[in-house]
Tab-separated table of C-alpha atoms in Angstrom:
chain	number	residue	atom	x	y	z
A	535	MET	CA	0.856	27.391	-31.996
A	536	ASN	CA	-2.808	28.000	-31.027
A	537	THR	CA	-3.015	30.464	-33.925
A	538	PHE	CA	-2.153	27.663	-36.305
A	539	ALA	CA	-4.765	25.337	-34.808
A	540	SER	CA	-7.472	27.868	-34.945
A	541	GLY	CA	-6.627	28.751	-38.521
A	542	LEU	CA	-7.340	25.200	-39.970
A	543	SER	CA	-10.564	24.387	-41.758
A	544	SER	CA	-13.110	22.620	-39.709
A	545	ALA	CA	-12.495	19.231	-41.336
A	546	ALA	CA	-8.651	19.520	-41.051
A	547	ARG	CA	-8.932	20.637	-37.369
A	548	GLN	CA	-11.315	17.746	-36.473
A	549	GLN	CA	-8.871	15.221	-38.189
A	550	LEU	CA	-5.934	16.822	-36.232
A	551	GLU	CA	-7.786	16.733	-32.997
A	552	SER	CA	-8.831	13.062	-33.495
A	553	ARG	CA	-5.237	11.958	-34.184
A	554	ALA	CA	-4.045	13.982	-31.207
A	555	TYR	CA	-6.564	12.590	-28.771
A	556	ALA	CA	-5.914	8.997	-30.162
A	557	LYS	CA	-2.173	9.430	-29.404
A	558	ALA	CA	-2.748	10.798	-25.929
A	559	THR	CA	-5.085	8.167	-25.042
A	560	LEU	CA	-2.996	5.303	-26.231
A	561	ARG	CA	0.118	6.775	-24.656
A	562	LEU	CA	-1.326	7.690	-21.239
A	563	LEU	CA	-4.404	5.590	-20.370
A	564	PRO	CA	-2.944	1.936	-20.648
A	565	PHE	CA	0.037	2.969	-18.393
A	566	LEU	CA	-2.164	4.858	-15.818
A	567	PHE	CA	-4.521	1.869	-15.844
A	568	LEU	CA	-1.680	-0.450	-15.031
A	569	CYS	CA	-0.520	1.797	-12.187
A	570	TYR	CA	-4.067	1.755	-10.732
A	571	VAL	CA	-4.297	-2.015	-10.983
A	572	ALA	CA	-1.104	-2.244	-8.961
A	573	ALA	CA	-2.205	0.389	-6.497
A	574	TYR	CA	-5.596	-1.155	-5.802
A	575	LEU	CA	-4.186	-4.604	-5.553
A	576	ASP	CA	-1.820	-3.437	-2.792
A	577	ARG	CA	-4.581	-1.581	-1.048
A	578	VAL	CA	-7.079	-4.448	-0.789
A	579	ASN	CA	-5.071	-7.689	-0.877
A	580	VAL	CA	-5.390	-7.611	3.003
A	581	GLY	CA	-8.846	-9.038	2.235
A	582	PHE	CA	-7.208	-12.220	0.988
A	583	ALA	CA	-4.499	-12.182	3.521
A	584	LYS	CA	-7.354	-12.124	6.037
A	585	LEU	CA	-8.335	-15.712	5.151
A	586	GLN	CA	-5.182	-17.092	6.881
A	587	MET	CA	-3.611	-14.066	8.684
A	588	LEU	CA	-6.310	-13.851	11.297
A	589	SER	CA	-5.843	-17.388	12.418
A	590	ASP	CA	-2.106	-17.267	12.428
A	591	LEU	CA	-1.879	-14.084	14.423
A	592	GLN	CA	-5.003	-14.637	16.503
A	593	PHE	CA	-6.679	-11.398	15.305
A	594	SER	CA	-10.501	-10.870	15.808
A	595	GLU	CA	-12.699	-9.572	13.150
A	596	THR	CA	-12.880	-6.267	14.866
A	597	VAL	CA	-9.002	-5.989	14.789
A	598	TYR	CA	-9.103	-6.719	11.071
A	599	GLY	CA	-11.932	-4.358	10.384
A	600	LEU	CA	-10.045	-1.541	12.234
A	601	GLY	CA	-6.761	-2.282	10.614
A	602	ALA	CA	-8.305	-2.539	7.121
A	603	GLY	CA	-10.007	0.743	7.694
A	604	ILE	CA	-7.212	2.776	9.460
A	605	PHE	CA	-5.514	2.978	6.083
A	606	PHE	CA	-8.108	5.687	5.193
A	607	ILE	CA	-7.218	7.861	8.232
A	608	GLY	CA	-3.673	8.382	6.879
A	609	TYR	CA	-5.252	8.706	3.392
A	610	PHE	CA	-7.622	11.413	4.620
A	611	LEU	CA	-5.063	13.445	6.433
A	612	PHE	CA	-2.706	13.678	3.506
A	613	GLU	CA	-4.859	13.715	0.491
A	614	VAL	CA	-5.384	17.403	-0.047
A	615	PRO	CA	-1.883	18.404	0.637
A	616	SER	CA	-0.611	15.588	-1.785
A	617	ASN	CA	-2.807	16.889	-4.557
A	618	LEU	CA	-1.760	20.460	-4.120
A	619	LEU	CA	1.860	19.396	-4.185
A	620	MET	CA	1.290	17.322	-7.341
A	621	HIS	CA	-0.275	20.381	-8.970
A	622	LYS	CA	2.830	22.420	-8.111
A	623	VAL	CA	5.739	19.991	-8.730
A	624	GLY	CA	4.325	17.917	-11.504
A	625	ALA	CA	2.732	14.465	-11.961
A	626	ARG	CA	5.840	12.584	-13.103
A	627	VAL	CA	7.861	12.926	-9.902
A	628	TRP	CA	4.963	12.916	-7.482
A	629	ILE	CA	3.100	9.874	-8.868
A	630	ALA	CA	6.576	8.012	-8.874
A	631	ARG	CA	7.062	8.970	-5.310
A	632	ILE	CA	3.707	7.770	-4.266
A	633	MET	CA	4.064	4.418	-6.005
A	634	LEU	CA	7.657	3.619	-4.741
A	635	THR	CA	6.815	4.378	-1.086
A	636	TRP	CA	3.550	2.487	-0.977
A	637	ALA	CA	5.243	-0.544	-2.583
A	638	VAL	CA	7.913	-0.664	0.195
A	639	ILE	CA	5.286	-0.268	2.909
A	640	SER	CA	2.950	-2.838	1.407
A	641	ALA	CA	5.720	-5.383	1.329
A	642	ALA	CA	6.564	-4.507	4.889
A	643	SER	CA	3.111	-5.800	6.001
A	644	LEU	CA	4.666	-9.288	5.950
A	645	PHE	CA	6.426	-8.462	9.157
A	646	VAL	CA	3.316	-7.777	11.189
A	647	ARG	CA	2.880	-9.776	14.315
A	648	THR	CA	0.643	-7.704	16.711
A	649	PRO	CA	-2.537	-5.639	16.223
A	650	THR	CA	-0.552	-2.387	16.901
A	651	GLN	CA	1.946	-3.248	14.125
A	652	PHE	CA	-0.900	-3.979	11.822
A	653	TYR	CA	-2.553	-0.667	12.482
A	654	ILE	CA	0.734	1.265	12.040
A	655	VAL	CA	1.540	-0.446	8.685
A	656	ARG	CA	-1.999	0.169	7.356
A	657	PHE	CA	-1.906	3.788	8.470
A	658	LEU	CA	1.475	4.456	6.810
A	659	LEU	CA	0.212	2.656	3.693
A	660	GLY	CA	-2.674	5.231	3.613
A	661	VAL	CA	-0.228	8.175	4.078
A	662	ALA	CA	1.973	6.789	1.171
A	663	GLU	CA	-0.877	6.283	-1.233
A	664	ALA	CA	-2.634	9.579	-0.447
A	665	GLY	CA	-2.958	11.625	-3.607
A	666	PHE	CA	-2.535	8.873	-6.217
A	667	PHE	CA	-6.224	8.519	-7.283
A	668	PRO	CA	-7.203	12.198	-7.049
A	669	GLY	CA	-3.853	13.051	-8.615
A	670	ILE	CA	-4.553	11.031	-11.606
A	671	VAL	CA	-8.188	12.399	-11.930
A	672	LEU	CA	-6.635	15.916	-11.821
A	673	TYR	CA	-3.942	14.891	-14.314
A	674	LEU	CA	-6.497	13.763	-16.826
A	675	THR	CA	-8.169	17.230	-16.674
A	676	TYR	CA	-4.832	18.632	-17.993
A	677	TRP	CA	-5.399	16.530	-21.157
A	678	PHE	CA	-9.061	15.901	-21.792
A	679	PRO	CA	-12.011	18.348	-21.880
A	680	ALA	CA	-15.259	17.709	-19.989
A	681	ALA	CA	-17.011	16.078	-22.919
A	682	ARG	CA	-14.437	13.288	-23.070
A	683	ARG	CA	-13.747	12.968	-19.381
A	684	SER	CA	-16.218	10.221	-18.280
A	685	ARG	CA	-14.815	7.931	-20.940
A	686	MET	CA	-11.197	8.777	-19.991
A	687	ASN	CA	-12.057	8.264	-16.281
A	688	ALA	CA	-13.507	4.947	-17.045
A	689	LEU	CA	-10.498	3.686	-18.940
A	690	PHE	CA	-8.380	4.676	-15.948
A	691	MET	CA	-10.764	3.409	-13.154
A	692	ILE	CA	-11.473	0.023	-14.650
A	693	GLY	CA	-8.129	-0.671	-12.963
A	694	ILE	CA	-10.295	-1.322	-9.807
A	695	PRO	CA	-12.385	-4.246	-11.288
A	696	VAL	CA	-9.420	-5.549	-13.395
A	697	ALA	CA	-7.388	-5.685	-10.142
A	698	GLY	CA	-10.221	-7.871	-8.965
A	699	VAL	CA	-10.305	-10.079	-11.935
A	700	LEU	CA	-6.456	-10.588	-11.942
A	701	GLY	CA	-5.844	-10.164	-8.251
A	702	GLY	CA	-8.516	-12.621	-7.059
A	703	PRO	CA	-6.990	-15.641	-8.867
A	704	LEU	CA	-3.516	-14.488	-8.254
A	705	SER	CA	-4.002	-14.000	-4.489
A	706	GLY	CA	-5.784	-17.411	-4.219
A	707	TRP	CA	-2.938	-19.126	-6.137
A	708	ILE	CA	-0.294	-17.460	-3.845
A	709	LEU	CA	-2.190	-18.502	-0.653
A	710	ALA	CA	-2.473	-22.124	-2.051
A	711	ALA	CA	1.007	-22.431	-3.492
A	712	PHE	CA	3.318	-20.577	-1.193
A	713	ASP	CA	2.236	-21.658	2.349
A	714	GLY	CA	5.316	-22.486	4.417
A	715	ARG	CA	7.785	-21.891	1.718
A	716	ASP	CA	11.167	-20.759	3.208
A	717	GLY	CA	9.491	-20.508	6.640
A	718	TRP	CA	6.945	-17.886	5.655
A	719	ALA	CA	3.200	-18.089	5.773
A	720	SER	CA	1.378	-17.686	2.455
A	721	TRP	CA	-0.077	-14.391	3.499
A	722	GLN	CA	3.437	-13.044	3.942
A	723	TRP	CA	4.345	-14.100	0.466
A	724	LEU	CA	1.200	-12.459	-0.739
A	725	PHE	CA	2.184	-9.001	0.517
A	726	LEU	CA	5.723	-9.416	-0.908
A	727	ILE	CA	4.911	-10.646	-4.284
A	728	GLU	CA	2.031	-8.170	-4.983
A	729	ALA	CA	4.212	-5.284	-3.957
A	730	VAL	CA	6.673	-5.809	-6.858
A	731	PRO	CA	4.545	-4.421	-9.774
A	732	SER	CA	4.030	-1.165	-7.964
A	733	PHE	CA	7.723	-0.727	-7.450
A	734	VAL	CA	8.661	-1.435	-10.990
A	735	LEU	CA	5.839	0.821	-12.262
A	736	GLY	CA	6.968	3.656	-9.982
A	737	VAL	CA	10.520	3.576	-11.376
A	738	ILE	CA	9.131	3.572	-15.043
A	739	THR	CA	6.911	6.565	-14.256
A	740	LEU	CA	9.920	8.747	-13.706
A	741	PHE	CA	10.938	8.266	-17.287
A	742	TYR	CA	7.588	7.820	-19.047
A	743	LEU	CA	4.898	10.259	-17.737
A	744	PRO	CA	4.942	13.846	-19.134
A	745	ASN	CA	3.770	16.534	-16.731
A	746	SER	CA	1.684	18.378	-19.342
A	747	ILE	CA	0.614	18.490	-22.995
A	748	ARG	CA	3.565	20.915	-23.612
A	749	ALA	CA	6.060	18.334	-22.322
A	750	ALA	CA	4.760	15.583	-24.482
A	751	ASN	CA	7.520	15.223	-27.128
A	752	TRP	CA	5.618	12.427	-28.897
A	753	LEU	CA	3.045	14.977	-30.078
A	754	THR	CA	3.713	17.319	-33.048
A	755	ASN	CA	3.589	21.121	-32.423
A	756	GLU	CA	0.238	21.129	-34.174
A	757	GLU	CA	-1.191	18.366	-32.059
A	758	ARG	CA	0.050	20.033	-28.899
A	759	ALA	CA	-1.671	23.290	-29.997
A	760	VAL	CA	-5.080	21.817	-30.622
A	761	LEU	CA	-5.060	19.984	-27.337
A	762	GLU	CA	-3.976	23.010	-25.441
A	763	LYS	CA	-6.690	25.149	-27.133
A	764	ASN	CA	-9.360	22.643	-26.254
A	765	ILE	CA	-8.243	22.740	-22.550
A	766	GLU	CA	-8.057	26.450	-22.554
A	767	LEU	CA	-11.759	26.635	-23.850
A	768	ASP	CA	-12.853	23.982	-21.394
A	769	GLN	CA	-11.442	26.019	-18.502
A	770	ALA	CA	-13.140	29.184	-19.589
A	771	GLY	CA	-16.034	30.213	-17.324
A	772	LYS	CA	-15.080	27.835	-14.443
A	773	GLY	CA	-14.412	29.032	-11.047
A	774	HIS	CA	-10.829	29.694	-10.000
A	775	ALA	CA	-11.627	30.260	-6.241
A	776	SER	CA	-8.976	30.280	-3.483
A	777	VAL	CA	-8.033	26.936	-2.074
A	778	ALA	CA	-9.426	27.929	1.367
A	779	SER	CA	-12.884	28.871	-0.154
A	780	VAL	CA	-13.264	25.367	-1.474
A	781	PHE	CA	-13.741	24.042	2.166
A	782	GLY	CA	-16.738	26.358	2.504
A	783	ASN	CA	-18.348	25.353	-0.720
A	784	GLY	CA	-21.615	23.569	-0.038
A	785	ARG	CA	-21.685	21.880	-3.494
A	786	VAL	CA	-18.288	20.366	-2.907
A	787	TRP	CA	-19.484	19.032	0.465
A	788	LEU	CA	-22.499	17.479	-1.202
A	789	MET	CA	-20.312	15.798	-3.769
A	790	ALA	CA	-18.112	14.617	-0.871
A	791	GLY	CA	-21.228	13.076	0.824
A	792	ILE	CA	-22.225	11.291	-2.352
A	793	TYR	CA	-18.767	9.857	-2.876
A	794	PHE	CA	-18.752	8.782	0.769
A	795	CYS	CA	-21.835	6.672	-0.040
A	796	CYS	CA	-20.200	5.185	-3.073
A	797	MET	CA	-17.042	4.194	-1.092
A	798	MET	CA	-19.194	2.541	1.468
A	799	GLY	CA	-20.219	0.160	-1.265
A	800	LEU	CA	-16.689	-0.180	-2.773
A	801	TYR	CA	-14.938	-1.101	0.390
A	802	GLY	CA	-17.697	-3.252	1.746
A	803	ILE	CA	-17.167	-5.267	-1.468
A	804	SER	CA	-13.420	-5.029	-1.711
A	805	PHE	CA	-12.482	-6.075	1.859
A	806	TYR	CA	-15.250	-8.599	2.397
A	807	LEU	CA	-15.898	-10.117	-1.046
A	808	PRO	CA	-13.621	-13.155	-0.351
A	809	THR	CA	-15.338	-13.565	3.146
A	810	LEU	CA	-18.825	-13.425	1.599
A	811	ILE	CA	-17.909	-16.012	-1.039
A	812	LYS	CA	-16.389	-18.338	1.536
A	813	ALA	CA	-19.445	-17.944	3.731
A	814	SER	CA	-21.670	-19.153	0.861
A	815	GLY	CA	-20.101	-22.458	0.931
A	816	VAL	CA	-16.753	-22.258	-1.024
A	817	LYS	CA	-13.785	-23.368	1.124
A	818	ASN	CA	-10.784	-23.766	-1.122
A	819	ALA	CA	-8.698	-20.557	-1.284
A	820	LEU	CA	-7.978	-20.786	-4.971
A	821	ASP	CA	-11.719	-21.254	-5.781
A	822	VAL	CA	-12.580	-18.280	-3.721
A	823	GLY	CA	-10.011	-16.242	-5.751
A	824	LEU	CA	-11.354	-17.450	-8.935
A	825	LEU	CA	-14.941	-16.568	-8.001
A	826	THR	CA	-14.100	-13.036	-6.791
A	827	ALA	CA	-13.120	-12.368	-10.371
A	828	ILE	CA	-16.763	-12.695	-11.736
A	829	PRO	CA	-18.294	-9.549	-9.991
A	830	TYR	CA	-15.217	-7.504	-10.990
A	831	ALA	CA	-15.387	-8.732	-14.700
A	832	CYS	CA	-19.145	-7.618	-14.855
A	833	ALA	CA	-18.006	-4.221	-13.529
A	834	VAL	CA	-15.465	-3.722	-16.307
A	835	PHE	CA	-18.373	-3.800	-18.815
A	836	SER	CA	-20.672	-1.705	-16.653
A	837	MET	CA	-18.127	1.016	-16.153
A	838	LEU	CA	-17.372	1.388	-19.925
A	839	PHE	CA	-21.088	1.221	-20.928
A	840	VAL	CA	-22.352	3.678	-18.452
A	841	ALA	CA	-19.522	6.148	-18.950
A	842	LYS	CA	-19.922	6.066	-22.800
A	843	SER	CA	-23.628	6.543	-22.411
A	844	ALA	CA	-23.271	9.482	-20.059
A	845	ASP	CA	-20.855	11.371	-22.431
A	846	ARG	CA	-22.940	10.417	-25.538
A	847	ASN	CA	-26.276	11.674	-24.053
A	848	GLY	CA	-24.780	14.575	-22.047
A	849	GLU	CA	-26.505	13.245	-18.812
A	850	ARG	CA	-24.778	12.234	-15.720
A	851	ARG	CA	-27.218	12.444	-12.711
A	852	TRP	CA	-29.548	9.657	-13.724
A	853	HIS	CA	-26.775	7.467	-14.955
A	854	PHE	CA	-25.227	7.773	-11.518
A	855	ALA	CA	-28.396	7.310	-9.550
A	856	VAL	CA	-29.664	4.227	-11.527
A	857	ALA	CA	-26.207	2.501	-11.135
A	858	SER	CA	-25.944	3.351	-7.456
A	859	PHE	CA	-29.507	2.120	-6.646
A	860	ALA	CA	-28.842	-1.134	-8.635
A	861	SER	CA	-25.821	-1.601	-6.427
A	862	ALA	CA	-27.852	-1.232	-3.371
A	863	LEU	CA	-30.342	-3.916	-4.482
A	864	GLY	CA	-27.508	-6.273	-5.507
A	865	LEU	CA	-25.735	-5.984	-2.055
A	866	TYR	CA	-29.063	-6.453	-0.289
A	867	PHE	CA	-29.904	-9.620	-2.163
A	868	SER	CA	-26.488	-10.962	-1.612
A	869	THR	CA	-27.507	-11.444	2.036
A	870	VAL	CA	-30.849	-12.889	1.090
A	871	PHE	CA	-29.152	-15.553	-1.099
A	872	ALA	CA	-26.081	-15.886	1.192
A	873	SER	CA	-26.122	-19.719	1.394
A	874	ASN	CA	-26.772	-20.177	-2.363
A	875	VAL	CA	-23.559	-19.811	-4.319
A	876	PRO	CA	-24.962	-19.125	-7.868
A	877	LEU	CA	-27.571	-16.449	-6.714
A	878	ALA	CA	-25.124	-14.927	-4.237
A	879	MET	CA	-22.603	-14.493	-7.001
A	880	LEU	CA	-25.314	-12.960	-9.268
A	881	ALA	CA	-26.364	-10.463	-6.523
A	882	LEU	CA	-22.683	-9.620	-5.748
A	883	SER	CA	-22.141	-9.012	-9.379
A	884	VAL	CA	-25.052	-6.614	-9.778
A	885	GLY	CA	-23.698	-4.934	-6.548
A	886	ALA	CA	-20.191	-4.563	-7.798
A	887	ALA	CA	-21.143	-3.593	-11.319
A	888	GLY	CA	-23.549	-0.899	-10.283
A	889	MET	CA	-21.148	0.551	-7.642
A	890	LEU	CA	-18.130	0.714	-9.917
A	891	ALA	CA	-20.262	2.102	-12.816
A	892	THR	CA	-20.865	5.315	-10.632
A	893	MET	CA	-17.211	6.245	-10.334
A	894	PRO	CA	-16.142	7.564	-13.773
A	895	VAL	CA	-19.430	9.421	-14.162
A	896	PHE	CA	-19.100	10.964	-10.714
A	897	TRP	CA	-15.498	12.265	-11.268
A	898	ALA	CA	-16.608	14.285	-14.407
A	899	TRP	CA	-18.509	16.499	-11.838
A	900	PRO	CA	-15.996	18.356	-9.781
A	901	SER	CA	-13.930	19.405	-12.755
A	902	ALA	CA	-17.107	20.880	-14.353
A	903	ILE	CA	-17.308	23.455	-11.578
A	904	LEU	CA	-13.653	24.383	-10.658
A	905	ALA	CA	-10.271	24.636	-12.351
A	906	GLY	CA	-6.601	25.038	-11.329
A	907	GLY	CA	-5.539	24.957	-7.752
A	908	SER	CA	-9.176	25.121	-6.556
A	909	ALA	CA	-9.934	21.947	-8.595
A	910	ALA	CA	-6.908	20.254	-7.165
A	911	ALA	CA	-8.100	21.022	-3.634
A	912	ALA	CA	-11.746	20.109	-4.373
A	913	ILE	CA	-10.868	16.787	-5.948
A	914	GLY	CA	-8.480	15.967	-2.967
A	915	MET	CA	-11.049	16.880	-0.434
A	916	ILE	CA	-13.903	15.005	-2.046
A	917	ASN	CA	-11.741	11.911	-2.447
A	918	SER	CA	-10.246	12.133	1.158
A	919	ILE	CA	-13.750	12.605	2.763
A	920	GLY	CA	-15.294	9.899	0.523
A	921	ASN	CA	-12.530	7.496	1.336
A	922	LEU	CA	-13.249	7.745	5.063
A	923	ALA	CA	-15.906	5.255	4.200
A	924	GLY	CA	-13.002	2.812	3.774
A	925	PHE	CA	-12.581	3.167	7.492
A	926	VAL	CA	-16.303	3.171	8.372
A	927	SER	CA	-17.381	0.335	6.135
A	928	PRO	CA	-14.972	-2.540	7.144
A	929	SER	CA	-15.148	-1.392	10.778
A	930	ILE	CA	-18.897	-1.584	10.855
A	931	ILE	CA	-18.914	-4.969	9.047
A	932	GLY	CA	-16.218	-6.390	11.178
A	933	TRP	CA	-17.817	-5.232	14.477
A	934	MET	CA	-21.166	-6.552	13.491
A	935	LYS	CA	-19.764	-9.842	12.352
A	936	ASP	CA	-18.187	-10.228	15.833
A	937	VAL	CA	-21.559	-9.323	17.511
A	938	THR	CA	-23.991	-11.141	15.287
A	939	HIS	CA	-21.733	-13.800	13.781
A	940	SER	CA	-22.898	-12.766	10.357
A	941	THR	CA	-21.967	-10.119	7.762
A	942	ASN	CA	-25.560	-9.542	6.976
A	943	ALA	CA	-26.284	-6.478	9.164
A	944	GLY	CA	-23.071	-4.773	7.972
A	945	MET	CA	-24.132	-5.309	4.321
A	946	TYR	CA	-27.491	-3.827	5.039
A	947	CYS	CA	-25.768	-0.618	6.124
A	948	VAL	CA	-23.549	-0.623	2.991
A	949	ALA	CA	-26.655	-1.161	0.707
A	950	ALA	CA	-28.525	1.697	2.417
A	951	ALA	CA	-25.533	3.991	1.881
A	952	MET	CA	-25.622	3.187	-1.869
A	953	ALA	CA	-29.339	3.968	-2.050
A	954	LEU	CA	-28.666	7.287	-0.085
A	955	GLY	CA	-25.967	8.228	-2.674
A	956	ALA	CA	-28.526	7.714	-5.401
A	957	VAL	CA	-30.953	10.167	-3.826
A	958	LEU	CA	-28.232	12.809	-3.078
A	959	ALA	CA	-27.037	12.623	-6.681
A	960	LEU	CA	-30.508	13.669	-7.782
A	961	LEU	CA	-30.276	16.725	-5.544
A	962	GLN	CA	-27.350	18.108	-7.688
A	963	PRO	CA	-28.402	20.883	-10.040
A	964	LYS	CA	-28.617	19.257	-13.556
A	965	GLU	CA	-27.435	22.500	-15.144
A	966	ILE	CA	-24.110	22.025	-13.330
A	967	VAL	CA	-23.764	18.368	-13.569
A	968	ASN	CA	-24.836	17.924	-17.183
A	969	GLY	CA	-23.990	21.382	-18.525
A	970	GLN	CA	-20.504	20.742	-19.965
A	971	ALA	CA	-21.220	17.257	-20.958
A	972	LYS	CA	-24.140	18.448	-23.062
A	973	ARG	CA	-21.985	21.137	-24.622
A	974	GLY	CA	-19.532	18.637	-26.101
A	975	ALA	CA	-21.658	15.567	-26.407
């Protein structure tokens, strides 16, 4: 089939390629995006449950911060094995398994009564979800070459801010409308209702998601050939190191450090945005939910704009660094204007938009260095180490709030981490980070 594709004229091949990528994008990205919306909603809805759960169960801020963060211990331990298993058994079955198990465990959060139960459920939720995000990042490398990858990553990863745009008002409405219904508290209804989409999408995944280009029966033979040829060319020249050697690769560790800084910002925002908005003077749960949609809506546009610009210009380091530093400034000024709702929302919007704009650009880096099983291990390792920030960030903020009765000190730490990430990104060799992007820009 590849012989057919390579025998076409340049214009005919370009037309065939455009049609094939349009089909692949329309078939895969909307569905993967919906899955990520559901996943992220189940991961962070504890931030809304917190508004009533803590008083109902008499949990301290420290208990909440530890419980919110312990999710990432399970996530860390099982991330790399999960990604390697997906590479072996295929995305269709493995992604469906992840979604179905996390939906059940997320719903089970409604039965929590003690801190220990809270910790156990959050840990198990991390174990269940481990591998979903890096699995999809890896899966996209099977379909799209490096020159297209920032944009494809962005179309998938805008699931994070869209989950905030939709999830904030939805969570606020559930808390306001379901309190006391059938003897359950509103936070219990929150966990149950928001687990349903993940379960439904997990079942659909078993029938919808092809494991590879070759398995996509909605492409013609010619379209499959041209996509496979592009991936073959994209993989040429990349390292196929052993999985074990990935853990001794200094460049991979540097990327893990950069991603850790990013995740400090993401989870500082995700787990505490409702709290920060409430502290600015907004008391009604539905109003808090509606206002949380604003920073995430800004992030949708920033992610798409920065990713498109990075691919078009063949430049990723400065795109990442500028977005990361802008996020640090936004998070810092959110504390300066903490008692002023409009200015606090503006600062939080800049913080969220900058932070989330770094992600699709960043995830084009690891696949520019490695391929195959080593890429699966590297992506899993970077994501698992980076997501340890999901344990560190809420734990620090929760502990500092108990000590100082303010989230300001914790947010200063998060802002400093984002600034450090910008500096570390500029230490990456531009020939590696930008090389493949420039080749196909």
